[in-house]
Amino acid sequence: MSSYTELLKTRGVARIIAAQLTARFPFGMLSLAFLLHIEHTYESYGVAGLVLAALSIGQAIAGPLTSRLMGVWGMRPVILITMIICASAISVIALVPLGIAADMAVAFVAGLTMPPIQPAVRTIYPKMVNSKQLTPLFSLDASAQEIIWVLGPVITTFVSVQIGTVWGILLAVAFLVGGGIWFLTSPELGRVRIPRSKRKLGAVLKKPPVLLSTIVGFLLVATCAAIEAGVVSAFGEGGAEAGIVLAIFAVGSLVGGLSLGHRPIGPWALARRMAIVFVGTAVAAASLNIWWLSIVLFIAGVGIAPALAVMFSIVSASVRFSDTAEAYGWVGTGQLIGAAVGSALAGFLIDGIGPSGAFLVAAGLAFFGFLVPLFGKRFHPDLRGRDASPLPDTEPVTVVG
């Protein structure tokens, strides 16, 4: 724990973590907020699914594109422009009745202009701490982001049900703008400039660790999405039990991140952490009892933040600094697609055989999430005793003191 205390005392680390978490909070709110609002408006989950699909497609396309633009225009201009457009598009869906096709088009724009906060902060981290602190910082960040995925849906459901679905969406906009401004005004954004990449868009995926992290990230987040759908289905949207189980699931991730995050990353690191996720998930369908699910999902959660930290670290250590933002953009795109696919597959199985179907889907996804790094071990860098910072570019990187 002393390594994390040291980290938080490092200049700017606590501030930048808090600012980026606030700016990214809508990521844990918008899907559910849109689902509740569109279903309420059109009385159709099918239509809500179409709007969410448009949002997800936009986000998936945007990941590497807006991340790469930060190397051309700078982080602040790209984040500011996308934040304004995205907030406007989301507000339009909440306030203006447009019709199904127009709602889908606006949702696509909202997804396409989702501010690239995560790639930006992952790119900044290596310039804020020394090489020994980088992997623990990635782990701390991955652990802290559980706040987004636990509190986001809970707050959205409460506001949407108790006050109104319009206010559920507008609250997400408030976090987007407020957190975005906080992040934009952080001095760290002015101290680091991302060099313009000389490679073609997508070339970074030729780096095996980037592709490995993108695929495993897809499977890991798809697993989590299926678990969330299964828990909500088992206990009902308004049941306190669902919130309790999901909170314990997140606490498991937090505990895992803090306890395993400082450990050296060898070639088996990602497979071992995904094995923990699989073991906990594989037995979840045996019973829908709250105590059983709380225990096994806590175990599954222990592997989540450490697995994410490994992915962030091996990507960082495998690409040039000018390519880091785009690389994290691709990893983020994989995770976004995973969230959509995991929810959709779980939904089909829930309709077919009940809540246990979602946990069967999650177990299958987690199993593949374990197999991919197991058989892809030769593509996994050995970072034991090695610097996890990005490779230097051939031209000097501007760092303003």
Coordinates of N, CA, C and O in Angstrom, one line a residue, residues 283-351:
V283 N -18.7 -20.4 -11.9 CA -19.6 -21.1 -10.9 C -20.8 -20.2 -10.5 O -21.7 -20.6 -9.7
A284 N -20.9 -19.0 -11.1 CA -21.9 -18.1 -10.7 C -23.3 -18.6 -11.0 O -24.3 -18.4 -10.2
A285 N -23.5 -19.3 -12.1 CA -24.8 -19.7 -12.6 C -25.4 -20.9 -11.7 O -26.5 -21.2 -11.8
A286 N -24.5 -21.4 -10.8 CA -25.0 -22.5 -10.0 C -26.1 -22.1 -9.1 O -27.0 -22.9 -8.7
S287 N -26.2 -20.9 -8.6 CA -27.2 -20.4 -7.8 C -27.4 -18.9 -7.9 O -26.4 -18.2 -8.1
L288 N -28.6 -18.4 -7.8 CA -28.9 -17.0 -7.9 C -29.1 -16.4 -6.5 O -29.6 -15.3 -6.4
N289 N -28.7 -17.1 -5.5 CA -28.8 -16.6 -4.1 C -27.9 -15.5 -4.0 O -26.7 -15.5 -4.4
I290 N -28.3 -14.4 -3.2 CA -27.5 -13.2 -3.1 C -26.1 -13.5 -2.5 O -25.1 -12.9 -2.9
W291 N -26.1 -14.4 -1.5 CA -24.8 -14.6 -0.8 C -23.9 -15.4 -1.7 O -22.7 -15.1 -1.7
W292 N -24.4 -16.3 -2.5 CA -23.5 -17.1 -3.4 C -23.0 -16.2 -4.5 O -21.7 -16.2 -4.7
L293 N -23.8 -15.4 -5.1 CA -23.4 -14.5 -6.1 C -22.4 -13.4 -5.6 O -21.4 -13.1 -6.3
S294 N -22.6 -13.0 -4.4 CA -21.7 -12.0 -3.8 C -20.3 -12.6 -3.6 O -19.3 -11.9 -3.9
I295 N -20.2 -13.8 -3.2 CA -18.9 -14.5 -2.9 C -18.2 -14.7 -4.2 O -17.0 -14.4 -4.4
V296 N -18.9 -15.4 -5.2 CA -18.2 -15.8 -6.4 C -17.9 -14.6 -7.3 O -16.8 -14.6 -8.0
L297 N -18.7 -13.6 -7.3 CA -18.4 -12.4 -8.1 C -17.3 -11.5 -7.5 O -16.6 -10.8 -8.2
F298 N -17.2 -11.6 -6.2 CA -16.1 -10.9 -5.5 C -14.8 -11.6 -6.0 O -13.8 -10.9 -6.3
I299 N -14.8 -12.9 -6.1 CA -13.6 -13.6 -6.5 C -13.3 -13.2 -8.0 O -12.2 -12.9 -8.4
A300 N -14.4 -13.2 -8.8 CA -14.2 -12.9 -10.2 C -13.6 -11.4 -10.3 O -12.8 -11.1 -11.2
G301 N -14.2 -10.6 -9.5 CA -13.8 -9.2 -9.5 C -12.3 -8.9 -9.2 O -11.7 -8.0 -9.7
V302 N -11.7 -9.8 -8.4 CA -10.3 -9.7 -8.0 C -9.4 -9.6 -9.2 O -8.3 -9.0 -9.2
G303 N -9.8 -10.3 -10.3 CA -8.9 -10.3 -11.5 C -9.1 -9.2 -12.4 O -8.3 -9.0 -13.3
I304 N -10.2 -8.4 -12.3 CA -10.5 -7.4 -13.3 C -9.5 -6.2 -13.4 O -8.9 -6.0 -14.4
A305 N -9.4 -5.5 -12.3 CA -8.5 -4.3 -12.3 C -7.1 -4.7 -12.6 O -6.4 -4.1 -13.4
P306 N -6.5 -5.8 -12.0 CA -5.2 -6.2 -12.3 C -5.0 -6.6 -13.8 O -4.0 -6.3 -14.4
A307 N -6.0 -7.2 -14.4 CA -6.0 -7.6 -15.9 C -5.9 -6.3 -16.7 O -5.1 -6.2 -17.6
L308 N -6.7 -5.3 -16.4 CA -6.7 -4.0 -17.1 C -5.4 -3.4 -16.9 O -4.8 -2.8 -17.9
A309 N -4.8 -3.4 -15.7 CA -3.5 -2.8 -15.5 C -2.4 -3.4 -16.3 O -1.5 -2.7 -16.9
V310 N -2.5 -4.7 -16.5 CA -1.5 -5.4 -17.3 C -1.6 -5.0 -18.8 O -0.6 -4.7 -19.4
M311 N -2.9 -4.9 -19.2 CA -3.1 -4.5 -20.6 C -2.6 -3.1 -20.9 O -1.9 -2.8 -21.9
F312 N -2.8 -2.2 -20.0 CA -2.3 -0.8 -20.1 C -0.8 -0.8 -20.1 O -0.2 0.0 -20.9
S313 N -0.2 -1.6 -19.3 CA 1.3 -1.6 -19.2 C 1.9 -2.2 -20.4 O 2.9 -1.6 -20.9
I314 N 1.4 -3.3 -20.9 CA 2.1 -3.9 -22.0 C 1.9 -3.1 -23.3 O 2.8 -3.1 -24.2
V315 N 0.8 -2.4 -23.4 CA 0.6 -1.5 -24.5 C 1.6 -0.3 -24.4 O 2.3 0.0 -25.4
S316 N 1.7 0.3 -23.2 CA 2.6 1.4 -23.0 C 4.1 1.0 -23.4 O 4.8 1.8 -24.0
A317 N 4.5 -0.2 -23.0 CA 5.9 -0.6 -23.2 C 6.2 -1.1 -24.6 O 7.3 -1.3 -24.9
S318 N 5.1 -1.2 -25.5 CA 5.3 -1.8 -26.8 C 5.2 -0.8 -27.9 O 5.5 -1.2 -29.1
V319 N 4.8 0.4 -27.7 CA 4.6 1.4 -28.8 C 5.4 2.7 -28.5 O 5.8 2.9 -27.4
R320 N 5.6 3.4 -29.6 CA 6.3 4.7 -29.5 C 5.3 5.7 -28.8 O 4.1 5.5 -28.9
F321 N 5.9 6.7 -28.2 CA 5.0 7.7 -27.5 C 4.0 8.3 -28.4 O 2.9 8.6 -28.0
S322 N 4.4 8.6 -29.6 CA 3.5 9.2 -30.6 C 2.3 8.3 -30.9 O 1.3 8.8 -31.5
D323 N 2.4 7.0 -30.7 CA 1.3 6.1 -31.0 C 0.5 5.6 -29.8 O -0.4 4.8 -29.9
T324 N 0.9 6.1 -28.6 CA 0.2 5.6 -27.4 C -1.3 6.0 -27.4 O -2.1 5.1 -27.1
A325 N -1.6 7.2 -27.7 CA -3.0 7.6 -27.7 C -3.9 6.8 -28.6 O -5.0 6.3 -28.3
E326 N -3.4 6.5 -29.9 CA -4.2 5.7 -30.8 C -4.3 4.3 -30.3 O -5.3 3.7 -30.4
A327 N -3.2 3.8 -29.8 CA -3.2 2.4 -29.2 C -4.3 2.2 -28.2 O -5.0 1.3 -28.2
Y328 N -4.3 3.2 -27.2 CA -5.3 3.1 -26.2 C -6.7 3.4 -26.8 O -7.7 2.9 -26.2
G329 N -6.8 4.1 -27.8 CA -8.1 4.3 -28.5 C -8.6 3.0 -29.1 O -9.8 2.7 -28.9
W330 N -7.7 2.2 -29.6 CA -8.2 0.8 -30.1 C -8.6 -0.1 -29.0 O -9.6 -0.8 -29.1
V331 N -7.8 0.0 -27.9 CA -8.1 -0.9 -26.7 C -9.5 -0.4 -26.2 O -10.4 -1.3 -25.9
G332 N -9.7 0.9 -26.1 CA -11.0 1.4 -25.7 C -12.2 1.0 -26.6 O -13.3 0.6 -26.1
T333 N -11.9 1.0 -27.9 CA -12.9 0.6 -28.9 C -13.3 -0.9 -28.6 O -14.5 -1.3 -28.7
G334 N -12.3 -1.7 -28.4 CA -12.6 -3.1 -28.1 C -13.4 -3.3 -26.9 O -14.4 -4.1 -26.9
Q335 N -13.2 -2.5 -25.9 CA -14.0 -2.6 -24.6 C -15.4 -2.1 -24.9 O -16.3 -2.7 -24.3
L336 N -15.6 -1.1 -25.6 CA -16.9 -0.6 -25.9 C -17.7 -1.6 -26.7 O -18.9 -1.8 -26.4
I337 N -17.1 -2.2 -27.7 CA -17.8 -3.2 -28.5 C -18.1 -4.4 -27.6 O -19.2 -5.0 -27.6
G338 N -17.2 -4.7 -26.7 CA -17.4 -5.8 -25.7 C -18.6 -5.6 -24.8 O -19.4 -6.5 -24.6
A339 N -18.8 -4.3 -24.4 CA -19.9 -4.0 -23.5 C -21.2 -4.2 -24.3 O -22.2 -4.8 -23.7
A340 N -21.3 -3.8 -25.5 CA -22.5 -3.9 -26.3 C -22.8 -5.4 -26.6 O -23.9 -5.9 -26.5
V341 N -21.7 -6.2 -27.0 CA -21.9 -7.6 -27.3 C -22.3 -8.4 -26.1 O -23.2 -9.2 -26.2
G342 N -21.6 -8.1 -25.0 CA -21.9 -8.9 -23.8 C -23.4 -8.6 -23.3 O -24.1 -9.6 -22.9
S343 N -23.8 -7.4 -23.4 CA -25.2 -7.1 -23.0 C -26.2 -7.8 -23.9 O -27.2 -8.3 -23.5
A344 N -25.9 -7.7 -25.2 CA -26.8 -8.3 -26.2 C -26.9 -9.8 -26.0 O -28.1 -10.4 -26.0
L345 N -25.8 -10.5 -25.9 CA -25.8 -11.9 -25.8 C -26.5 -12.3 -24.5 O -27.3 -13.3 -24.5
A346 N -26.2 -11.6 -23.4 CA -26.9 -11.9 -22.1 C -28.4 -11.7 -22.3 O -29.2 -12.5 -21.7
G347 N -28.8 -10.7 -23.0 CA -30.2 -10.4 -23.1 C -31.0 -11.5 -23.8 O -32.1 -11.9 -23.4
F348 N -30.3 -12.1 -24.9 CA -30.9 -13.2 -25.6 C -31.1 -14.4 -24.7 O -32.2 -15.1 -24.7
L349 N -30.1 -14.7 -23.9 CA -30.1 -15.9 -23.0 C -31.1 -15.7 -21.9 O -31.8 -16.6 -21.4
I350 N -31.2 -14.4 -21.4 CA -32.1 -14.1 -20.3 C -33.6 -14.4 -20.8 O -34.4 -14.9 -20.1
D351 N -33.9 -13.9 -22.0 CA -35.2 -14.1 -22.6 C -35.4 -15.6 -22.8 O -36.6 -16.1 -22.7

